[in-house]
mmCIF file of C-alpha atoms and ligand atoms in Angstrom:
data_model
loop_
_atom_site.group_PDB
_atom_site.id
_atom_site.type_symbol
_atom_site.label_atom_id
_atom_site.label_comp_id
_atom_site.label_asym_id
_atom_site.label_seq_id
_atom_site.Cartn_x
_atom_site.Cartn_y
_atom_site.Cartn_z
ATOM 1 C CA UNK U 1 -11.410 -19.763 7.401
ATOM 2 C CA UNK U 2 -10.580 -23.100 5.996
ATOM 3 C CA UNK U 3 -8.267 -22.251 3.093
ATOM 4 C CA UNK U 4 -8.727 -25.500 1.147
ATOM 5 C CA UNK U 5 -11.645 -27.245 -0.588
ATOM 6 C CA UNK U 6 -13.455 -24.048 -1.509
ATOM 7 C CA UNK U 7 -15.016 -22.550 -4.604
ATOM 8 C CA UNK U 8 -13.950 -18.913 -4.482
ATOM 9 C CA UNK U 9 -15.093 -15.835 -6.378
ATOM 10 C CA UNK U 10 -12.678 -12.887 -6.234
ATOM 11 C CA UNK U 11 -13.508 -9.473 -7.640
ATOM 12 C CA UNK U 12 -10.598 -7.429 -8.933
ATOM 13 C CA UNK U 13 -8.643 -10.575 -9.773
ATOM 14 C CA UNK U 14 -6.986 -9.050 -12.830
ATOM 15 C CA UNK U 15 -4.142 -7.398 -10.913
ATOM 16 C CA UNK U 16 -2.498 -6.595 -7.593
ATOM 17 C CA UNK U 17 -3.908 -8.029 -4.376
ATOM 18 C CA UNK U 18 -6.835 -9.797 -6.069
ATOM 19 C CA UNK U 19 -4.582 -11.611 -8.510
ATOM 20 C CA UNK U 20 -2.165 -12.437 -5.686
ATOM 21 C CA UNK U 21 -4.926 -13.936 -3.540
ATOM 22 C CA UNK U 22 -6.407 -15.788 -6.528
ATOM 23 C CA UNK U 23 -3.079 -17.431 -7.313
ATOM 24 C CA UNK U 24 -2.389 -18.267 -3.658
ATOM 25 C CA UNK U 25 -5.800 -19.943 -3.234
ATOM 26 C CA UNK U 26 -5.384 -21.692 -6.590
ATOM 27 C CA UNK U 27 -2.039 -23.137 -5.450
ATOM 28 C CA UNK U 28 -3.836 -24.589 -2.419
ATOM 29 C CA UNK U 29 -6.125 -26.537 -4.746
ATOM 30 C CA UNK U 30 -9.231 -24.357 -4.468
ATOM 31 C CA UNK U 31 -11.496 -23.685 -7.445
ATOM 32 C CA UNK U 32 -10.964 -19.979 -8.166
ATOM 33 C CA UNK U 33 -13.045 -17.681 -10.353
ATOM 34 C CA UNK U 34 -11.810 -14.138 -10.860
ATOM 35 C CA UNK U 35 -13.637 -11.050 -12.074
ATOM 36 C CA UNK U 36 -12.717 -7.694 -13.537
ATOM 37 C CA UNK U 37 -13.420 -5.437 -16.483
ATOM 38 C CA UNK U 38 -10.220 -6.101 -18.436
ATOM 39 C CA UNK U 39 -10.903 -9.245 -20.492
ATOM 40 C CA UNK U 40 -7.306 -9.413 -21.722
ATOM 41 C CA UNK U 41 -6.009 -9.639 -18.161
ATOM 42 C CA UNK U 42 -8.683 -12.170 -17.138
ATOM 43 C CA UNK U 43 -7.471 -14.373 -20.000
ATOM 44 C CA UNK U 44 -3.825 -13.782 -19.058
ATOM 45 C CA UNK U 45 -4.348 -14.845 -15.428
ATOM 46 C CA UNK U 46 -6.360 -17.890 -16.516
ATOM 47 C CA UNK U 47 -3.681 -18.907 -19.028
ATOM 48 C CA UNK U 48 -0.922 -18.541 -16.432
ATOM 49 C CA UNK U 49 -2.914 -20.578 -13.879
ATOM 50 C CA UNK U 50 -4.739 -23.461 -15.582
ATOM 51 C CA UNK U 51 -8.013 -24.022 -13.722
ATOM 52 C CA UNK U 52 -8.632 -20.371 -12.790
ATOM 53 C CA UNK U 53 -11.611 -18.998 -14.705
ATOM 54 C CA UNK U 54 -12.405 -15.377 -15.497
ATOM 55 C CA UNK U 55 -15.711 -13.552 -15.684
ATOM 56 C CA UNK U 56 -16.136 -10.011 -16.976
ATOM 57 C CA UNK U 57 -17.778 -7.811 -14.354
ATOM 58 C CA UNK U 58 -18.165 -4.090 -13.779
ATOM 59 C CA UNK U 59 -18.745 -3.990 -10.037
ATOM 60 C CA UNK U 60 -20.026 -0.409 -10.299
ATOM 61 C CA UNK U 61 -22.986 -1.581 -12.411
ATOM 62 C CA UNK U 62 -25.896 -3.113 -10.420
ATOM 63 C CA UNK U 63 -27.336 -4.899 -13.482
ATOM 64 C CA UNK U 64 -23.958 -6.469 -14.222
ATOM 65 C CA UNK U 65 -23.719 -7.665 -10.618
ATOM 66 C CA UNK U 66 -27.119 -9.357 -10.874
ATOM 67 C CA UNK U 67 -26.170 -10.963 -14.200
ATOM 68 C CA UNK U 68 -22.884 -12.326 -12.841
ATOM 69 C CA UNK U 69 -24.392 -13.484 -9.532
ATOM 70 C CA UNK U 70 -27.047 -15.497 -11.389
ATOM 71 C CA UNK U 71 -24.366 -17.037 -13.578
ATOM 72 C CA UNK U 72 -22.224 -17.940 -10.568
ATOM 73 C CA UNK U 73 -25.118 -19.645 -8.788
ATOM 74 C CA UNK U 74 -26.004 -21.557 -11.963
ATOM 75 C CA UNK U 75 -22.498 -22.589 -13.049
ATOM 76 C CA UNK U 76 -20.744 -22.983 -9.679
ATOM 77 C CA UNK U 77 -23.270 -24.487 -7.243
ATOM 78 C CA UNK U 78 -20.503 -25.189 -4.703
ATOM 79 C CA UNK U 79 -19.475 -21.511 -4.557
ATOM 80 C CA UNK U 80 -18.827 -20.856 -0.852
ATOM 81 C CA UNK U 81 -16.312 -17.987 -0.640
ATOM 82 C CA UNK U 82 -16.797 -14.434 -1.863
ATOM 83 C CA UNK U 83 -13.849 -12.049 -1.768
ATOM 84 C CA UNK U 84 -14.921 -8.436 -2.286
ATOM 85 C CA UNK U 85 -11.603 -7.000 -3.393
ATOM 86 C CA UNK U 86 -12.124 -4.751 -6.446
ATOM 87 C CA UNK U 87 -11.454 -1.094 -5.780
ATOM 88 C CA UNK U 88 -10.251 2.239 -7.110
ATOM 89 C CA UNK U 89 -8.385 5.013 -5.319
ATOM 90 C CA UNK U 90 -8.578 8.405 -7.035
ATOM 91 C CA UNK U 91 -7.180 11.410 -5.200
ATOM 92 C CA UNK U 92 -9.412 14.349 -4.249
ATOM 93 C CA UNK U 93 -9.368 17.528 -2.211
ATOM 94 C CA UNK U 94 -11.864 17.643 0.642
ATOM 95 C CA UNK U 95 -10.687 21.209 1.213
ATOM 96 C CA UNK U 96 -11.903 22.244 -2.216
ATOM 97 C CA UNK U 97 -14.456 21.344 -4.834
ATOM 98 C CA UNK U 98 -15.150 17.609 -5.079
ATOM 99 C CA UNK U 99 -15.868 16.027 -8.457
ATOM 100 C CA UNK U 100 -19.284 14.398 -8.027
ATOM 101 C CA UNK U 101 -18.822 11.903 -10.857
ATOM 102 C CA UNK U 102 -15.602 10.681 -9.276
ATOM 103 C CA UNK U 103 -17.164 10.409 -5.813
ATOM 104 C CA UNK U 104 -20.087 8.375 -7.136
ATOM 105 C CA UNK U 105 -17.688 6.106 -8.947
ATOM 106 C CA UNK U 106 -15.715 5.478 -5.738
ATOM 107 C CA UNK U 107 -18.850 4.769 -3.709
ATOM 108 C CA UNK U 108 -20.368 2.550 -6.429
ATOM 109 C CA UNK U 109 -17.140 0.567 -6.828
ATOM 110 C CA UNK U 110 -15.714 0.363 -3.314
ATOM 111 C CA UNK U 111 -18.841 0.366 -1.135
ATOM 112 C CA UNK U 112 -22.064 -0.364 -3.017
ATOM 113 C CA UNK U 113 -20.320 -2.933 -5.234
ATOM 114 C CA UNK U 114 -19.438 -5.234 -2.306
ATOM 115 C CA UNK U 115 -22.824 -4.601 -0.679
ATOM 116 C CA UNK U 116 -24.763 -5.395 -3.858
ATOM 117 C CA UNK U 117 -22.709 -8.459 -4.752
ATOM 118 C CA UNK U 118 -22.913 -9.874 -1.235
ATOM 119 C CA UNK U 119 -26.642 -9.264 -1.205
ATOM 120 C CA UNK U 120 -27.059 -11.083 -4.526
ATOM 121 C CA UNK U 121 -25.121 -14.133 -3.280
ATOM 122 C CA UNK U 122 -26.008 -14.282 0.406
ATOM 123 C CA UNK U 123 -28.886 -16.778 0.235
ATOM 124 C CA UNK U 124 -26.746 -19.079 -1.900
ATOM 125 C CA UNK U 125 -23.876 -18.812 0.613
ATOM 126 C CA UNK U 126 -26.216 -19.633 3.488
ATOM 127 C CA UNK U 127 -27.129 -22.888 1.771
ATOM 128 C CA UNK U 128 -23.486 -24.066 1.745
ATOM 129 C CA UNK U 129 -22.142 -26.309 4.536
ATOM 130 C CA UNK U 130 -19.638 -23.527 5.339
ATOM 131 C CA UNK U 131 -19.095 -20.164 3.695
ATOM 132 C CA UNK U 132 -16.934 -17.068 4.080
ATOM 133 C CA UNK U 133 -17.295 -13.494 2.920
ATOM 134 C CA UNK U 134 -14.086 -11.465 2.852
ATOM 135 C CA UNK U 135 -14.113 -7.689 2.521
ATOM 136 C CA UNK U 136 -10.931 -5.889 1.514
ATOM 137 C CA UNK U 137 -11.070 -2.524 3.294
ATOM 138 C CA UNK U 138 -7.860 -0.586 4.063
ATOM 139 C CA UNK U 139 -5.825 0.764 6.915
ATOM 140 C CA UNK U 140 -7.211 4.081 5.647
ATOM 141 C CA UNK U 141 -10.588 2.972 7.057
ATOM 142 C CA UNK U 142 -9.051 3.742 10.464
ATOM 143 C CA UNK U 143 -6.709 6.631 9.626
ATOM 144 C CA UNK U 144 -7.917 8.599 6.596
ATOM 145 C CA UNK U 145 -5.403 9.768 4.051
ATOM 146 C CA UNK U 146 -6.614 13.354 3.646
ATOM 147 C CA UNK U 147 -5.792 13.471 -0.063
ATOM 148 C CA UNK U 148 -8.117 10.496 -0.696
ATOM 149 C CA UNK U 149 -10.985 11.598 1.530
ATOM 150 C CA UNK U 150 -13.873 9.909 -0.304
ATOM 151 C CA UNK U 151 -11.892 6.670 -0.725
ATOM 152 C CA UNK U 152 -10.999 6.638 2.985
ATOM 153 C CA UNK U 153 -14.621 7.344 3.938
ATOM 154 C CA UNK U 154 -15.891 4.542 1.678
ATOM 155 C CA UNK U 155 -13.455 2.091 3.260
ATOM 156 C CA UNK U 156 -14.510 3.165 6.775
ATOM 157 C CA UNK U 157 -18.101 2.535 5.701
ATOM 158 C CA UNK U 158 -17.240 -0.910 4.331
ATOM 159 C CA UNK U 159 -15.567 -1.778 7.653
ATOM 160 C CA UNK U 160 -18.712 -0.699 9.498
ATOM 161 C CA UNK U 161 -20.901 -2.718 7.135
ATOM 162 C CA UNK U 162 -18.737 -5.815 7.747
ATOM 163 C CA UNK U 163 -19.211 -5.429 11.505
ATOM 164 C CA UNK U 164 -23.004 -5.337 11.103
ATOM 165 C CA UNK U 165 -23.014 -8.202 8.629
ATOM 166 C CA UNK U 166 -20.910 -10.410 10.940
ATOM 167 C CA UNK U 167 -23.430 -9.882 13.703
ATOM 168 C CA UNK U 168 -26.436 -10.535 11.459
ATOM 169 C CA UNK U 169 -24.874 -13.791 10.259
ATOM 170 C CA UNK U 170 -23.786 -14.934 13.733
ATOM 171 C CA UNK U 171 -26.203 -17.881 13.808
ATOM 172 C CA UNK U 172 -25.495 -19.055 10.270
ATOM 173 C CA UNK U 173 -22.693 -21.038 8.638
ATOM 174 C CA UNK U 174 -21.388 -17.835 6.978
ATOM 175 C CA UNK U 175 -18.401 -16.100 8.553
ATOM 176 C CA UNK U 176 -17.185 -12.624 7.676
ATOM 177 C CA UNK U 177 -13.511 -11.679 7.569
ATOM 178 C CA UNK U 178 -11.959 -8.317 6.802
ATOM 179 C CA UNK U 179 -8.586 -7.675 5.220
ATOM 180 C CA UNK U 180 -7.296 -4.177 5.986
ATOM 181 C CA UNK U 181 -4.102 -3.839 3.937
ATOM 182 C CA UNK U 182 -1.306 -1.380 4.529
ATOM 183 C CA UNK U 183 0.101 0.469 1.545
ATOM 184 C CA UNK U 184 0.947 -2.409 -0.832
ATOM 185 C CA UNK U 185 3.002 -1.792 -3.976
ATOM 186 C CA UNK U 186 0.359 -2.343 -6.682
ATOM 187 C CA UNK U 187 -1.112 -0.297 -9.553
ATOM 188 C CA UNK U 188 -3.758 1.127 -7.213
ATOM 189 C CA UNK U 189 -1.711 4.315 -6.823
ATOM 190 C CA UNK U 190 1.356 3.765 -8.970
ATOM 191 C CA UNK U 191 3.693 0.859 -8.512
ATOM 192 C CA UNK U 192 6.773 2.734 -7.388
ATOM 193 C CA UNK U 193 9.009 0.591 -5.239
ATOM 194 C CA UNK U 194 8.571 3.224 -2.514
ATOM 195 C CA UNK U 195 10.100 1.708 0.640
ATOM 196 C CA UNK U 196 6.946 2.606 2.622
ATOM 197 C CA UNK U 197 4.877 0.267 0.424
ATOM 198 C CA UNK U 198 4.854 -3.443 1.308
ATOM 199 C CA UNK U 199 5.906 -5.708 -1.592
ATOM 200 C CA UNK U 200 2.879 -7.627 -2.909
ATOM 201 C CA UNK U 201 4.340 -11.114 -2.382
ATOM 202 C CA UNK U 202 5.116 -10.440 1.281
ATOM 203 C CA UNK U 203 1.632 -8.995 1.830
ATOM 204 C CA UNK U 204 -0.041 -12.022 0.211
ATOM 205 C CA UNK U 205 2.011 -14.455 2.279
ATOM 206 C CA UNK U 206 1.125 -12.708 5.560
ATOM 207 C CA UNK U 207 -2.515 -12.307 4.567
ATOM 208 C CA UNK U 208 -2.961 -15.954 3.612
ATOM 209 C CA UNK U 209 -1.564 -16.916 7.035
ATOM 210 C CA UNK U 210 -4.031 -14.559 8.703
ATOM 211 C CA UNK U 211 -6.993 -15.794 6.676
ATOM 212 C CA UNK U 212 -6.205 -19.362 7.734
ATOM 213 C CA UNK U 213 -7.097 -18.392 11.316
ATOM 214 C CA UNK U 214 -10.479 -17.415 12.725
ATOM 215 C CA UNK U 215 -9.413 -13.742 12.914
ATOM 216 C CA UNK U 216 -12.250 -11.341 12.106
ATOM 217 C CA UNK U 217 -9.645 -8.863 10.845
ATOM 218 C CA UNK U 218 -6.463 -9.700 9.016
ATOM 219 C CA UNK U 219 -3.954 -6.950 9.630
ATOM 220 C CA UNK U 220 -0.194 -7.092 9.134
ATOM 221 C CA UNK U 221 1.827 -6.189 12.234
ATOM 222 C CA UNK U 222 3.414 -3.184 10.488
ATOM 223 C CA UNK U 223 0.131 -1.205 10.711
ATOM 224 C CA UNK U 224 -1.151 -2.372 14.085
ATOM 225 C CA UNK U 225 -0.667 1.116 15.598
ATOM 226 C CA UNK U 226 -2.686 2.724 12.802
ATOM 227 C CA UNK U 227 -5.510 0.207 13.133
ATOM 228 C CA UNK U 228 -5.613 0.712 16.901
ATOM 229 C CA UNK U 229 -5.865 4.498 16.490
ATOM 230 C CA UNK U 230 -9.630 5.151 16.625
ATOM 231 C CA UNK U 231 -10.566 6.736 19.938
ATOM 232 C CA UNK U 232 -10.941 10.183 21.384
ATOM 233 C CA UNK U 233 -7.298 10.998 20.582
ATOM 234 C CA UNK U 234 -7.652 10.250 16.893
ATOM 235 C CA UNK U 235 -7.796 13.873 15.738
ATOM 236 C CA UNK U 236 -4.169 14.523 16.679
ATOM 237 C CA UNK U 237 -3.159 11.088 15.405
ATOM 238 C CA UNK U 238 -4.791 11.646 11.999
ATOM 239 C CA UNK U 239 -3.276 15.127 11.780
ATOM 240 C CA UNK U 240 0.206 13.780 12.521
ATOM 241 C CA UNK U 241 -0.186 10.939 10.028
ATOM 242 C CA UNK U 242 -1.205 13.321 7.239
ATOM 243 C CA UNK U 243 1.527 15.828 8.114
ATOM 244 C CA UNK U 244 4.056 13.020 7.651
ATOM 245 C CA UNK U 245 2.595 12.200 4.218
ATOM 246 C CA UNK U 246 2.622 15.862 3.167
ATOM 247 C CA UNK U 247 6.295 16.055 4.199
ATOM 248 C CA UNK U 248 7.119 12.937 2.157
ATOM 249 C CA UNK U 249 4.474 12.763 -0.611
ATOM 250 C CA UNK U 250 3.158 9.546 -2.148
ATOM 251 C CA UNK U 251 4.340 9.322 -5.789
ATOM 252 C CA UNK U 252 1.239 9.577 -8.001
HETATM 253 N N1 NAP C 301 -2.529 -1.381 -2.748
HETATM 254 C C1 NAP C 301 -2.774 -0.805 -1.579
HETATM 255 O O1 NAP C 301 -1.966 -0.065 -1.042
HETATM 256 C C2 NAP C 301 -4.086 -1.076 -0.881
HETATM 257 C C3 NAP C 301 -4.204 -0.705 0.466
HETATM 258 C C4 NAP C 301 -5.405 -0.908 1.122
HETATM 259 C C5 NAP C 301 -6.474 -1.470 0.439
HETATM 260 N N2 NAP C 301 -6.338 -1.821 -0.859
HETATM 261 C C6 NAP C 301 -7.505 -2.372 -1.554
HETATM 262 O O2 NAP C 301 -7.163 -3.565 -2.222
HETATM 263 C C7 NAP C 301 -8.050 -3.753 -3.320
HETATM 264 C C8 NAP C 301 -7.247 -4.155 -4.543
HETATM 265 O O3 NAP C 301 -6.389 -3.087 -4.896
HETATM 266 P P1 NAP C 301 -4.940 -3.317 -5.507
HETATM 267 O O4 NAP C 301 -3.977 -2.621 -4.646
HETATM 268 O O5 NAP C 301 -4.723 -4.731 -5.823
HETATM 269 O O6 NAP C 301 -5.039 -2.429 -6.837
HETATM 270 P P2 NAP C 301 -5.112 -2.807 -8.381
HETATM 271 O O7 NAP C 301 -3.934 -3.642 -8.777
HETATM 272 O O8 NAP C 301 -5.336 -1.518 -9.076
HETATM 273 O O9 NAP C 301 -6.408 -3.739 -8.496
HETATM 274 C C9 NAP C 301 -7.701 -3.223 -8.488
HETATM 275 C C10 NAP C 301 -8.614 -4.301 -9.034
HETATM 276 O O10 NAP C 301 -9.963 -3.828 -8.940
HETATM 277 C C11 NAP C 301 -10.599 -4.070 -10.168
HETATM 278 N N3 NAP C 301 -11.640 -3.063 -10.408
HETATM 279 C C12 NAP C 301 -11.570 -1.729 -10.283
HETATM 280 N N4 NAP C 301 -12.734 -1.148 -10.648
HETATM 281 C C13 NAP C 301 -13.556 -2.162 -11.024
HETATM 282 C C14 NAP C 301 -14.867 -2.224 -11.523
HETATM 283 N N5 NAP C 301 -15.616 -1.112 -11.742
HETATM 284 N N6 NAP C 301 -15.393 -3.429 -11.792
HETATM 285 C C15 NAP C 301 -14.680 -4.558 -11.600
HETATM 286 N N7 NAP C 301 -13.430 -4.579 -11.133
HETATM 287 C C16 NAP C 301 -12.867 -3.388 -10.861
HETATM 288 C C17 NAP C 301 -9.515 -3.998 -11.223
HETATM 289 O O11 NAP C 301 -9.889 -4.786 -12.339
HETATM 290 P P3 NAP C 301 -10.276 -4.193 -13.790
HETATM 291 O O12 NAP C 301 -9.539 -2.897 -13.963
HETATM 292 O O13 NAP C 301 -9.855 -5.271 -14.729
HETATM 293 O O14 NAP C 301 -11.753 -4.021 -13.745
HETATM 294 C C18 NAP C 301 -8.340 -4.617 -10.499
HETATM 295 O O15 NAP C 301 -8.345 -6.016 -10.659
HETATM 296 C C19 NAP C 301 -8.837 -2.451 -3.472
HETATM 297 O O16 NAP C 301 -10.122 -2.568 -2.913
HETATM 298 C C20 NAP C 301 -8.017 -1.471 -2.661
HETATM 299 O O17 NAP C 301 -8.791 -0.414 -2.152
HETATM 300 C C21 NAP C 301 -5.168 -1.647 -1.529
#
């Protein structure tokens, strides 16, 4: 994508990867609007980065999505980049009883949220001279972490959706890019300094470089083997990956 001269809406801009991307695009001179539920953090990011604006949004609420989409189209007619980044990652046990409320919350936030928001903005994006939709999936879309089964499944579904959407938009001015992060040291799990987690600033730097290309997927080299896993041998691969996590648990 062209990383300058855009009007960008980023969900989940109150912390972690979303805030990092918002600030990186802001530094490049783009108009950046961030969204999240925590008003205090929206104000904090805006105050720290004059020019960034914040909008309260619960991405799990379809009515809120419609309200915010209408406001965006009205107040930011040049809006041409949507970054679907907001997400949650609760742990679960697919080998036991699954909490239905939690599962619905994951699907509403991580899968239906991006689908609904994109749907609400797509005709507006098509009217722009150039536009980009970015979906933040996860390396876990390709190799599920067994202790976050519903999260991993939702991210695999979002990856699949992005593939279909890219094809459907092939003859338009709207391109679709996917960011599939490795484990990045944010509040998503618990910021821990674990050496297996990539520091946020390094991840943002690499991701901005990847987004500046025409790559459909932006993946850091450190997880290339995990991304390339799907295939008929994936059962053993996934088993081995999860055995290694069980042997050296993620701090939660
Ligand atoms: N960190 C990793 O290791 C990693 C790896 C792969 C993929 N990812 C993906 O990267 C994205 C960002 O995660 P992160 O690591 O930056 O974690 P984070 O610091 O916890 O950020 C999550 C963001 O999502 C927003 N959010 C959550 N639920 C929301 C809701 N219902 N409505 C609106 N906003 C909501 C939060 O804002 P509010 O709380 O203010 O609403 C927050 O800004 C997620 O989609 C995650 O799945 C992260």
